[in-house]
XYZ file of C-alpha atoms in Angstrom:
759
model
C 68.738 91.479 88.684
C 71.162 88.443 88.973
C 74.276 89.141 86.720
C 75.441 85.932 85.113
C 76.754 85.295 81.766
C 73.430 84.862 80.208
C 71.933 88.241 81.632
C 75.439 89.850 80.535
C 75.088 88.884 76.996
C 71.449 89.707 76.831
C 72.131 93.088 78.338
C 74.540 93.495 75.312
C 72.052 93.057 72.918
C 69.627 95.414 74.840
C 72.103 98.107 74.446
C 72.684 97.712 70.734
C 68.844 97.414 70.324
C 68.573 100.565 72.234
C 70.571 102.363 69.444
C 68.517 100.883 66.691
C 66.739 104.052 65.760
C 69.888 106.178 65.727
C 71.071 107.231 62.132
C 72.964 104.672 60.396
C 76.469 105.999 59.755
C 78.118 105.633 56.420
C 80.617 103.045 56.204
C 79.541 101.276 59.525
C 78.535 97.762 60.431
C 74.907 99.027 60.389
C 75.123 100.019 56.818
C 76.127 96.515 55.816
C 74.918 93.075 56.226
C 77.453 90.986 57.736
C 77.316 87.411 57.724
C 78.260 84.900 60.265
C 81.727 84.830 61.733
C 84.406 82.703 60.119
C 86.795 81.344 62.873
C 90.427 81.109 62.183
C 90.760 77.831 64.021
C 88.940 76.041 66.991
C 90.663 77.743 69.776
C 93.030 80.831 69.360
C 95.547 82.287 71.791
C 95.836 85.842 71.632
C 96.094 89.119 73.351
C 93.131 91.380 74.651
C 93.256 95.127 73.582
C 90.333 96.340 75.781
C 92.805 98.240 78.077
C 96.670 99.024 77.980
C 97.337 95.965 80.154
C 96.970 93.675 77.097
C 96.350 90.305 79.045
C 96.843 86.872 77.222
C 93.658 85.410 76.180
C 92.195 82.409 74.813
C 89.167 82.908 72.237
C 86.652 80.871 70.124
C 83.897 81.457 68.009
C 80.481 80.194 69.522
C 77.423 80.030 67.122
C 77.484 82.605 64.132
C 78.115 85.972 65.811
C 79.448 85.348 69.140
C 83.179 84.880 70.545
C 83.931 83.323 73.909
C 86.942 85.283 75.718
C 88.866 83.780 78.511
C 92.185 84.120 79.961
C 95.094 82.176 78.906
C 96.027 79.639 81.522
C 99.554 79.396 80.227
C 100.059 83.129 81.711
C 99.915 81.912 85.428
C 100.304 85.507 86.856
C 97.266 86.759 85.139
C 95.304 83.831 86.738
C 93.875 82.607 83.280
C 91.287 85.201 83.676
C 89.821 88.318 81.941
C 88.078 91.256 83.468
C 84.510 92.713 82.541
C 86.228 94.854 79.877
C 88.175 91.644 78.326
C 85.159 89.556 78.578
C 83.100 92.252 76.549
C 85.715 92.490 73.596
C 83.529 90.310 71.281
C 80.694 92.879 71.395
C 82.990 95.254 69.222
C 82.519 92.922 66.131
C 79.038 93.427 65.225
C 78.349 96.723 66.690
C 76.224 98.912 64.178
C 78.132 101.855 65.132
C 81.792 100.570 64.238
C 83.334 101.853 61.158
C 84.493 99.160 58.698
C 84.920 101.384 55.441
C 87.181 104.734 54.835
C 85.139 107.895 55.312
C 85.769 111.442 53.926
C 84.236 114.381 55.763
C 81.896 116.384 53.576
C 80.939 119.036 56.076
C 82.516 121.214 58.729
C 84.634 119.593 61.061
C 82.737 117.943 63.836
C 79.246 118.227 61.896
C 79.087 114.705 61.269
C 78.652 114.700 57.681
C 80.776 111.602 56.125
C 80.858 109.940 52.796
C 82.124 106.320 52.441
C 85.143 105.972 49.893
C 87.503 103.215 48.840
C 90.832 102.928 50.352
C 92.723 104.066 47.152
C 90.867 107.104 47.413
C 91.490 107.585 51.079
C 95.269 106.960 50.350
C 95.464 109.257 47.553
C 93.626 111.969 49.485
C 96.021 111.535 52.549
C 99.145 111.343 50.367
C 98.349 114.705 48.318
C 97.654 116.683 51.604
C 100.669 115.225 53.700
C 102.978 115.640 50.536
C 101.522 119.239 50.164
C 102.294 120.148 53.700
C 105.641 118.542 53.430
C 106.655 120.601 50.472
C 105.443 123.786 51.863
C 106.177 123.564 55.538
C 108.661 120.547 55.773
C 107.842 117.103 57.275
C 108.194 118.027 60.643
C 104.712 120.100 60.278
C 103.007 116.573 60.706
C 102.585 115.092 64.014
C 101.972 111.458 64.429
C 100.355 110.029 67.548
C 99.251 106.724 68.709
C 98.060 104.798 71.886
C 101.128 103.195 73.665
C 101.406 99.699 72.542
C 101.970 97.035 69.948
C 101.266 98.818 66.735
C 102.434 102.375 67.751
C 105.878 101.274 66.101
C 104.194 101.160 62.594
C 103.029 104.564 62.758
C 106.251 105.900 64.105
C 108.042 104.114 61.351
C 105.927 105.898 58.556
C 106.631 109.226 60.507
C 110.301 108.526 60.425
C 110.309 107.604 56.654
C 108.215 110.793 56.087
C 111.098 112.849 57.927
C 109.097 113.965 60.929
C 110.524 113.856 64.501
C 107.056 114.602 66.106
C 105.885 111.353 67.282
C 103.820 110.953 70.419
C 102.200 108.313 72.617
C 99.512 108.895 75.338
C 102.226 108.800 78.187
C 101.698 112.443 79.315
C 97.970 111.939 79.613
C 98.341 108.795 82.059
C 101.336 106.781 83.006
C 104.400 108.983 82.048
C 105.119 110.312 85.458
C 106.178 107.317 87.313
C 108.224 106.294 84.011
C 110.386 109.613 84.114
C 110.883 109.403 87.666
C 112.259 105.959 87.462
C 114.168 106.863 84.787
C 115.922 109.867 86.714
C 116.424 107.563 89.707
C 117.049 104.018 88.246
C 117.925 104.586 84.867
C 114.823 102.568 83.659
C 111.398 101.409 84.370
C 111.142 99.157 87.575
C 108.213 96.657 88.561
C 106.498 96.041 91.624
C 106.293 92.323 93.417
C 102.886 92.797 94.990
C 102.193 89.289 95.457
C 105.099 88.722 97.838
C 104.531 91.699 99.829
C 104.034 91.566 103.543
C 103.243 95.406 103.882
C 101.717 97.787 100.973
C 101.469 101.338 101.200
C 99.213 102.646 98.369
C 98.526 106.281 97.316
C 95.453 106.130 95.202
C 96.853 103.311 92.916
C 93.217 101.656 92.619
C 94.126 98.295 91.283
C 90.834 97.114 92.243
C 89.215 99.069 89.659
C 92.008 100.146 87.200
C 92.259 96.660 86.791
C 95.934 95.169 85.724
C 95.190 91.314 85.995
C 98.739 90.290 86.951
C 99.380 92.967 89.460
C 95.609 92.944 90.967
C 95.868 89.157 91.621
C 99.148 89.693 93.088
C 97.821 92.289 95.580
C 94.687 90.008 96.325
C 97.221 87.135 96.926
C 99.190 89.034 99.188
C 96.324 90.164 101.219
C 94.292 87.005 101.319
C 97.008 84.208 101.268
C 99.892 85.943 103.011
C 98.120 88.449 105.361
C 99.889 91.502 103.967
C 98.615 94.711 105.670
C 97.447 97.226 103.151
C 97.245 100.983 103.737
C 95.678 103.389 101.603
C 95.973 107.309 101.227
C 93.187 108.559 99.035
C 90.578 111.452 99.216
C 87.717 108.960 98.552
C 86.495 105.638 99.724
C 87.573 103.695 96.583
C 87.295 99.804 95.999
C 91.125 99.794 97.056
C 90.424 101.803 99.910
C 87.497 99.535 100.881
C 89.764 96.395 100.789
C 92.426 98.357 103.045
C 93.331 97.560 106.541
C 93.584 101.267 106.983
C 92.338 104.099 105.006
C 93.173 107.869 105.363
C 91.217 110.624 103.489
C 94.222 112.590 102.657
C 93.831 115.990 101.250
C 93.949 116.055 97.321
C 97.225 116.713 96.149
C 99.273 116.413 99.356
C 100.559 112.719 98.912
C 104.189 113.973 98.566
C 104.038 115.361 102.082
C 103.248 112.047 103.620
C 105.728 110.167 101.266
C 108.476 112.692 102.414
C 107.194 112.335 106.170
C 107.679 108.417 105.776
C 111.232 109.080 104.530
C 111.863 111.440 107.382
C 110.861 108.950 109.921
C 112.941 106.189 108.302
C 116.038 108.314 108.363
C 115.755 110.152 111.642
C 114.833 107.028 113.623
C 117.412 104.907 111.906
C 114.920 102.425 110.259
C 116.695 102.575 106.858
C 118.952 99.943 105.336
C 122.371 101.384 105.736
C 124.208 98.928 104.049
C 122.148 98.960 100.766
C 122.270 102.867 100.708
C 125.995 102.737 101.233
C 126.436 100.306 98.206
C 123.770 101.464 95.942
C 122.600 104.944 96.356
C 124.085 108.298 95.354
C 123.085 111.528 96.955
C 121.758 110.253 100.144
C 123.243 113.002 102.397
C 121.658 115.638 100.390
C 118.209 113.846 100.434
C 118.667 113.253 104.099
C 119.314 116.974 104.618
C 116.413 117.947 102.423
C 113.850 115.641 104.404
C 114.907 116.446 107.735
C 112.490 119.598 108.048
C 109.603 117.241 106.608
C 108.431 115.693 109.725
C 105.026 113.731 110.307
C 104.025 116.835 112.111
C 104.570 119.258 109.001
C 102.948 116.804 106.981
C 99.595 116.434 109.202
C 99.334 120.362 108.759
C 99.137 119.990 105.121
C 97.645 116.524 104.340
C 95.151 116.191 107.216
C 96.978 112.571 108.012
C 97.663 112.489 111.762
C 101.284 112.464 112.501
C 101.192 109.766 115.057
C 99.896 107.574 112.264
C 102.639 108.532 110.007
C 105.075 107.647 112.335
C 103.615 104.387 113.272
C 103.079 103.303 109.547
C 106.846 103.953 108.995
C 107.944 101.759 111.995
C 105.520 99.087 110.834
C 106.734 99.259 107.039
C 110.362 99.096 108.168
C 109.524 96.157 110.384
C 108.252 94.379 107.348
C 111.359 95.271 105.450
C 112.649 94.355 102.690
C 109.432 92.434 101.817
C 107.340 95.579 101.800
C 106.642 98.198 99.175
C 105.323 101.712 98.529
C 103.376 101.559 95.403
C 104.555 104.171 92.963
C 101.171 104.539 91.446
C 100.145 104.963 87.709
C 97.835 107.683 86.707
C 98.420 111.288 85.506
C 99.232 114.169 87.760
C 97.652 114.952 91.022
C 99.457 118.165 90.891
C 102.375 119.717 88.816
C 104.818 118.284 91.126
C 104.422 115.004 89.812
C 108.187 114.469 89.511
C 108.706 114.978 93.127
C 105.639 112.826 94.196
C 107.024 109.694 92.214
C 110.471 110.329 93.218
C 109.360 110.569 96.979
C 107.446 107.332 96.602
C 110.339 105.582 95.052
C 112.790 106.827 97.765
C 110.709 105.299 100.350
C 111.290 101.939 98.837
C 114.999 102.459 98.308
C 115.383 103.247 102.005
C 114.384 99.919 103.143
C 116.554 98.265 100.365
C 113.717 96.263 98.876
C 115.115 96.626 95.356
C 115.467 93.075 93.823
C 113.888 91.578 96.835
C 110.594 89.467 97.054
C 107.767 91.777 97.812
C 109.488 94.747 96.933
C 110.792 96.387 93.448
C 112.561 94.635 90.713
C 113.854 94.978 87.042
C 112.312 92.900 84.107
C 114.846 90.003 83.174
C 114.771 90.079 79.461
C 116.628 87.666 77.570
C 119.846 89.255 77.079
C 120.418 89.968 80.890
C 119.063 86.545 81.895
C 121.356 84.777 79.239
C 124.506 86.937 80.474
C 123.919 85.602 84.073
C 123.355 81.998 82.921
C 126.653 82.129 81.073
C 124.775 80.565 77.931
C 121.825 81.290 75.555
C 119.337 79.388 77.683
C 116.324 81.474 76.202
C 115.739 82.803 73.072
C 115.674 86.382 72.196
C 113.649 88.509 69.493
C 115.250 89.885 66.562
C 114.517 93.293 65.094
C 113.609 93.994 61.387
C 116.448 96.582 59.933
C 115.755 98.961 57.172
C 118.565 100.605 55.425
C 118.532 104.260 54.581
C 115.828 105.457 56.826
C 115.995 109.417 56.559
C 116.842 111.374 59.704
C 114.681 114.185 60.856
C 116.418 117.535 60.389
C 114.071 119.456 62.622
C 113.701 119.460 66.357
C 110.725 118.010 68.100
C 108.092 120.476 69.076
C 108.634 119.521 72.809
C 112.448 120.150 72.577
C 112.085 123.877 73.679
C 112.880 123.258 77.263
C 115.906 121.174 78.288
C 114.090 119.887 81.688
C 111.704 117.753 79.509
C 114.814 115.961 77.923
C 113.909 112.578 79.398
C 110.260 112.794 78.020
C 111.658 112.956 74.225
C 112.363 109.214 74.041
C 109.250 108.217 76.499
C 106.404 109.086 74.265
C 106.977 112.806 74.015
C 104.781 115.639 75.758
C 101.408 114.817 73.884
C 99.754 118.134 74.617
C 102.620 120.118 72.989
C 100.713 119.328 69.625
C 98.197 121.742 70.726
C 100.867 124.600 71.624
C 102.595 123.984 68.310
C 99.313 124.165 66.311
C 97.804 127.165 68.218
C 100.879 129.195 69.100
C 103.631 128.100 66.707
C 105.969 127.088 69.570
C 108.433 126.179 68.293
C 106.983 126.164 64.737
C 103.396 125.595 63.449
C 102.036 122.214 63.072
C 99.676 121.831 59.900
C 98.816 117.931 59.862
C 98.046 115.472 62.517
C 97.725 111.656 61.919
C 96.027 109.940 64.987
C 95.986 106.338 65.477
C 93.884 104.748 68.160
C 94.218 107.699 70.509
C 91.290 109.920 71.623
C 92.846 113.302 72.948
C 89.546 114.921 72.943
C 88.991 112.862 75.910
C 92.193 112.294 77.634
C 93.740 115.757 77.099
C 92.942 118.705 79.139
C 90.879 121.616 78.281
C 88.657 120.106 75.570
C 87.870 123.449 73.890
C 91.328 124.122 73.308
C 91.813 120.532 71.556
C 88.738 121.507 69.441
C 90.400 124.842 68.463
C 93.693 123.020 67.435
C 91.858 120.228 65.612
C 89.973 123.015 63.529
C 93.117 125.011 62.954
C 95.142 122.363 61.179
C 95.142 121.913 57.513
C 94.597 118.113 57.548
C 93.709 115.310 60.195
C 93.741 111.827 59.699
C 92.323 109.323 62.397
C 92.579 105.674 62.321
C 90.105 103.912 64.594
C 87.571 101.213 65.227
C 84.810 103.954 66.069
C 84.060 107.531 65.214
C 85.575 108.901 68.557
C 85.252 112.195 69.639
C 88.722 113.032 68.198
C 87.852 111.138 64.870
C 84.648 113.286 64.474
C 87.330 116.204 63.601
C 89.125 114.278 60.924
C 89.214 114.827 57.224
C 89.578 111.189 56.655
C 88.814 108.253 59.096
C 90.723 104.947 58.370
C 88.889 101.836 59.885
C 91.390 99.622 61.766
C 89.810 96.056 62.545
C 89.359 94.941 65.909
C 91.958 93.030 67.983
C 90.104 89.917 67.112
C 90.571 90.357 63.484
C 94.315 90.800 63.369
C 97.703 89.277 63.550
C 100.594 91.092 65.192
C 104.387 90.921 66.139
C 105.415 88.979 69.022
C 105.805 90.920 72.273
C 108.026 90.719 74.969
C 106.247 90.120 78.435
C 109.381 89.413 80.469
C 109.031 89.678 84.306
C 111.253 87.709 86.752
C 112.391 85.648 83.707
C 111.870 85.942 79.964
C 108.438 85.759 78.386
C 106.800 86.367 75.246
C 103.111 86.272 73.634
C 101.517 87.214 70.353
C 97.915 88.726 69.181
C 96.614 86.332 66.700
C 93.583 86.734 64.440
C 90.493 84.717 65.762
C 88.052 85.671 63.116
C 87.992 86.893 59.512
C 87.892 90.662 59.087
C 84.032 92.357 58.984
C 83.730 94.684 56.132
C 86.754 96.699 54.664
C 88.607 97.345 57.812
C 92.213 96.481 58.070
C 94.999 96.257 60.831
C 96.792 99.444 61.239
C 100.255 97.992 60.410
C 98.862 97.172 56.853
C 97.298 100.696 56.649
C 100.451 102.477 57.595
C 102.626 100.451 54.983
C 100.011 100.848 52.283
C 99.770 104.666 53.160
C 103.724 104.769 53.015
C 103.668 103.213 49.448
C 101.060 105.948 48.572
C 103.572 108.643 50.025
C 106.260 107.264 47.743
C 107.952 105.600 50.613
C 107.634 102.132 49.788
C 111.124 101.360 49.935
C 111.253 101.583 53.805
C 108.456 98.838 54.124
C 110.132 95.934 52.740
C 107.827 93.357 54.326
C 104.563 92.074 52.731
C 102.820 90.502 55.794
C 102.812 89.931 59.377
C 104.224 86.443 58.816
C 107.476 88.102 57.374
C 108.058 90.371 60.469
C 107.223 87.418 62.745
C 109.907 85.289 61.058
C 112.429 87.935 61.526
C 111.595 88.362 65.153
C 112.010 84.566 65.694
C 115.537 84.701 63.352
C 113.939 82.200 61.241
C 113.196 79.715 63.757
C 109.756 78.224 62.471
C 109.514 75.799 65.297
C 109.671 78.365 67.889
C 107.169 80.793 66.131
C 104.727 77.797 65.985
C 105.398 77.159 69.833
C 104.712 80.874 70.572
C 101.335 80.825 68.399
C 100.213 77.526 69.738
C 100.704 78.477 73.467
C 100.004 82.183 72.990
C 102.176 82.836 76.032
C 105.422 81.123 76.725
C 107.816 81.545 79.504
C 111.418 80.465 79.908
C 113.820 79.614 82.824
C 113.284 80.141 86.459
C 112.099 83.351 88.159
C 115.169 85.338 89.383
C 115.729 88.606 91.761
C 119.261 89.470 92.017
C 119.218 89.730 95.928
C 117.065 86.636 96.750
C 119.561 83.912 97.534
C 117.280 81.081 97.181
C 116.080 82.237 93.801
C 119.737 82.484 92.833
C 120.558 79.146 94.018
C 117.774 77.683 91.990
C 118.934 79.658 89.082
C 122.503 78.236 89.452
C 121.240 74.633 89.763
C 119.406 75.176 86.454
C 122.507 76.478 84.415
C 125.836 74.999 84.920
C 127.624 77.689 83.277
C 125.796 80.652 85.277
C 127.770 83.353 86.956
C 129.178 82.356 90.289
C 127.175 83.878 93.317
C 128.571 86.450 95.687
C 129.725 85.360 98.979
C 126.025 85.927 100.694
C 124.678 83.716 97.809
C 123.091 86.432 95.740
C 123.885 88.097 92.538
C 123.958 91.698 94.401
C 127.154 92.593 92.694
C 125.334 92.384 89.379
C 122.738 94.943 90.239
C 123.585 98.077 88.236
C 121.653 101.074 87.209
C 121.729 102.880 84.039
C 122.172 106.426 85.630
C 125.268 108.872 85.209
C 126.613 107.522 88.575
C 125.658 103.882 88.047
C 123.724 104.206 91.288
C 120.194 104.954 92.553
C 120.179 108.795 92.506
C 118.297 110.051 95.339
C 120.004 113.402 94.374
C 120.653 113.740 90.674
C 123.369 116.191 89.006
C 121.841 115.342 85.630
C 118.443 116.468 86.704
C 119.934 119.589 88.408
C 121.453 120.734 85.150
C 118.161 119.758 83.242
C 115.828 121.617 85.916
C 117.847 123.911 88.177
C 116.554 123.485 91.873
C 115.145 119.891 91.179
C 118.328 117.640 91.668
C 117.040 116.996 95.135
C 113.685 115.488 95.981
C 111.722 118.382 97.872
C 108.243 119.869 98.584
C 106.850 122.632 96.625
C 103.453 124.309 97.587
C 100.922 124.263 94.798
C 97.466 125.904 94.555
C 95.061 123.874 92.748
C 91.681 125.338 93.302
C 90.319 128.804 94.619
C 89.055 129.112 98.183
C 85.458 128.991 97.007
C 85.853 125.947 95.011
C 85.938 122.010 95.647
C 88.666 119.850 94.744
C 87.761 117.859 91.671
C 89.379 114.395 91.144
C 88.976 111.391 88.836
C 89.779 107.869 88.600
C 89.221 104.730 86.791
C 86.508 102.179 87.001
C 86.783 98.569 86.229
C 84.142 98.534 83.546
C 85.954 101.063 81.321
C 89.125 102.607 80.170
C 89.652 106.273 80.413
C 88.722 107.147 76.785
C 87.725 104.125 74.641
C 85.232 101.847 75.674
C 82.353 103.957 76.643
C 80.354 103.226 73.370
C 81.079 99.459 73.398
C 77.620 97.850 73.767
C 77.974 95.447 76.798
C 79.857 97.956 78.714
C 77.751 101.042 77.779
C 74.808 98.774 79.056
C 76.559 98.106 82.354
C 77.794 101.721 82.952
C 76.645 104.604 80.892
C 77.066 107.493 83.314
C 79.569 108.882 85.890
C 77.601 110.265 88.707
C 79.614 112.967 90.786
C 80.334 111.795 94.124
C 79.237 114.478 96.879
C 79.802 114.293 100.675
C 76.254 114.536 102.269
C 77.465 117.592 104.384
C 78.600 119.481 101.239
C 75.543 118.572 99.242
C 73.287 119.879 102.138
C 75.045 123.172 102.262
C 74.454 123.589 98.603
C 70.826 122.227 98.525
C 71.593 119.166 96.651
C 70.037 115.820 97.287
C 70.988 112.496 95.869
C 70.323 112.101 92.118
C 69.714 115.802 91.532
C 70.885 117.237 88.325
C 74.007 119.284 89.134
C 76.313 121.862 87.193
C 79.937 121.769 87.515
C 81.978 124.987 86.236
C 85.298 126.695 86.593
C 87.378 128.882 84.543
C 88.029 126.055 82.043
C 84.583 124.997 81.386
C 81.214 123.654 82.312
C 79.573 120.326 82.515
C 76.289 118.915 83.607
C 75.665 115.631 85.515
C 73.890 114.347 88.576
C 74.933 113.824 92.214
C 75.729 110.847 94.064
C 75.786 111.572 97.620
C 78.162 109.377 99.690
C 80.221 109.767 102.949
C 82.975 108.034 101.302
C 84.557 111.212 99.972
C 86.101 114.309 101.676
C 83.689 117.276 102.245
C 86.094 119.542 100.246
C 86.251 117.114 97.270
C 84.143 115.822 94.504
C 85.192 112.896 92.377
C 83.881 111.529 88.861
C 85.131 108.602 86.721
C 87.033 109.402 83.534
C 85.889 109.077 79.922
C 82.048 110.024 79.811
C 80.113 112.734 78.471
C 81.162 112.503 75.017
C 79.968 115.401 72.770
C 79.722 113.883 69.092
C 76.541 112.386 67.846
C 78.433 109.528 66.182
C 78.832 107.599 69.396
C 75.256 107.227 70.168
C 75.548 105.192 73.412
C 77.970 107.630 74.891
C 76.985 111.051 73.712
C 75.464 113.280 76.350
C 75.946 110.697 79.213
C 77.753 112.088 82.216
C 80.307 114.641 82.864
C 83.316 115.040 80.445
C 86.176 115.556 83.055
C 88.757 117.046 80.365
C 86.211 119.824 80.010
C 86.971 120.964 83.418
C 90.695 120.336 83.683
C 93.039 123.163 82.603
C 95.651 123.018 80.259
C 98.901 122.734 82.228
C 102.153 120.950 81.656
C 104.020 119.555 84.978
C 107.808 120.280 85.201
C 110.190 117.482 83.951
C 107.572 114.758 83.487
C 105.469 116.807 80.795
C 102.465 115.372 82.524
C 99.138 117.036 81.982
C 96.979 117.859 85.402
C 94.334 115.755 86.894
C 93.302 117.595 89.980
C 91.654 121.204 89.949
C 88.682 123.112 91.498
C 85.066 123.333 90.375
C 81.985 125.045 91.793
C 78.872 123.040 91.935
C 75.370 124.158 91.850
C 71.895 122.515 91.550
C 70.358 122.688 87.972
């Protein structure tokens, strides 16, 4: 079938119609008769929320019940485009399974029995239970968790007002590893300048499926327009491997050996940037001594990547320096040694001196830094609403039992410790859990353990658009309106120069759903905490952000995405020259025409720390980046790995009509030789099982994967009947992954072993 916009929209309708015979859920769109959409304007600039990238969009109502969603042309690095997920966002609005009224559980948790209630009753029920827990066990006995992003701060503000220190994002189930590694080495997050790279080394960061519009387009630009070479190390022939110049089917979990071997060659063959290392790096000698043993030949024995290729790639990479990059990746742990892997990937960048150079790595230039270099306030900065008298938690966070995780506590926390505290009372028992737009039943490992924890808690609140797998175990479900139906605060989107964008309401809210910022404010009132929520609406918060500058606020709202100044990288002379030309009071450049002397790092030494005394004190033996052998499967098991697909996010889109229609299952990739040994043919029903759990799916035979490895896309195989399109479709990866927490980063594990048999 030809796939164009007409068939795409037709397909969405078919998917919705296919569920017409499903039970009508109380409080759902299907239980009401919504009228036509009421547009808030002819064309509204806003922000997508179909994945965590949050691309700038432009939306307009078409007809009575459809919304056209395109990219915002003002955001040039995003290309004025959206991906398949972004284009499908409008199908959330009239989805019959979407929840638009508060619900109260009337049966056992997970049984699927619900009663529609009013907001006043929902707030009263929640406040009675949370205040009871607070009185009996202390406020710390309630955990608050939210997906990372724009509105998590409102829930965490409520948690702080309530007195609980236990706030968690989804970081340790997905992106936290590279953040913690960057904090240890650089003192903060760092960005990739893929679009200007001449040579890109990639360890399974599949930007052509796990799409980040800006970075994906940057890598496409580098490859297509600038002839950049792309080398990929990944166990399967993914889309990014397919678009690479070279693909190496590396053994799962051994990426760190190749990364360390690249560092070995760069040092031993004198290919590294000695001047950069001398000026900016701490602990090079200790690191060099450690990696001396990590030769390409050593790496080959572990990873199956030929030593001659590792050595050649290292030389090619160095020849392209500094306009080259080793991508530090994104997703959760390949092994428990996530911290060492991400630091090794960063180290390969540091050695060629690509920091603040085109095609390498750079720090975001927010207004404060940019204005300081410009010698004047040449770009506006956002203000923050202050609230006096906010209580300070007296209890420690539940993830503060081990000092090695200290860098996690302010970076989203270790999400899975909610389960540890609930089930084992470490360091104390949790009794309540408030969850906002987060789905740990899909994204945490060992699903049955998540079920056990949810069943043990006294009270669970979920705020979501659907009755997600996690919300199905809640006592009360609060319906958040979709991103097309709400306003939010202005967000900082600075890159090489300051930039801001804002989410704006495109259509009136359907049903009785509300934006979560309003939900948490109103719940705060019900809890007796109203003094800590002194704003009445989003307009008031936005006006505080722009410091009363109504004209600036109007500009941001009209444009949707605004960028200020000229792009700046501190060690690029041409960019510094243009910056100085633009601002008469700008800082005087160094003798070489750069701002290299302005490059500082928020580490104890003030330098990039290849060896860290701070880390050594937190986690003895881990101050130096080194290899540690790990065992991820039994001898008679296959490696089981997962990844993202371009149509879905990891745990939130599989029930959305248009996207469910495009891809409703996750066939398991198996090499033909392996399948032949197991008596499995393409399309056969199969069973995957290990000590953690068991799942049923079907086989997809392909030579595009190692014979010792199987693969499935994340997020499928829902177990609750409320998600009629997603329930029972495919393999639930979390049901096969063991509950393991990685040292230092606190990440959960996304590589394990499974046995497979034909059903």
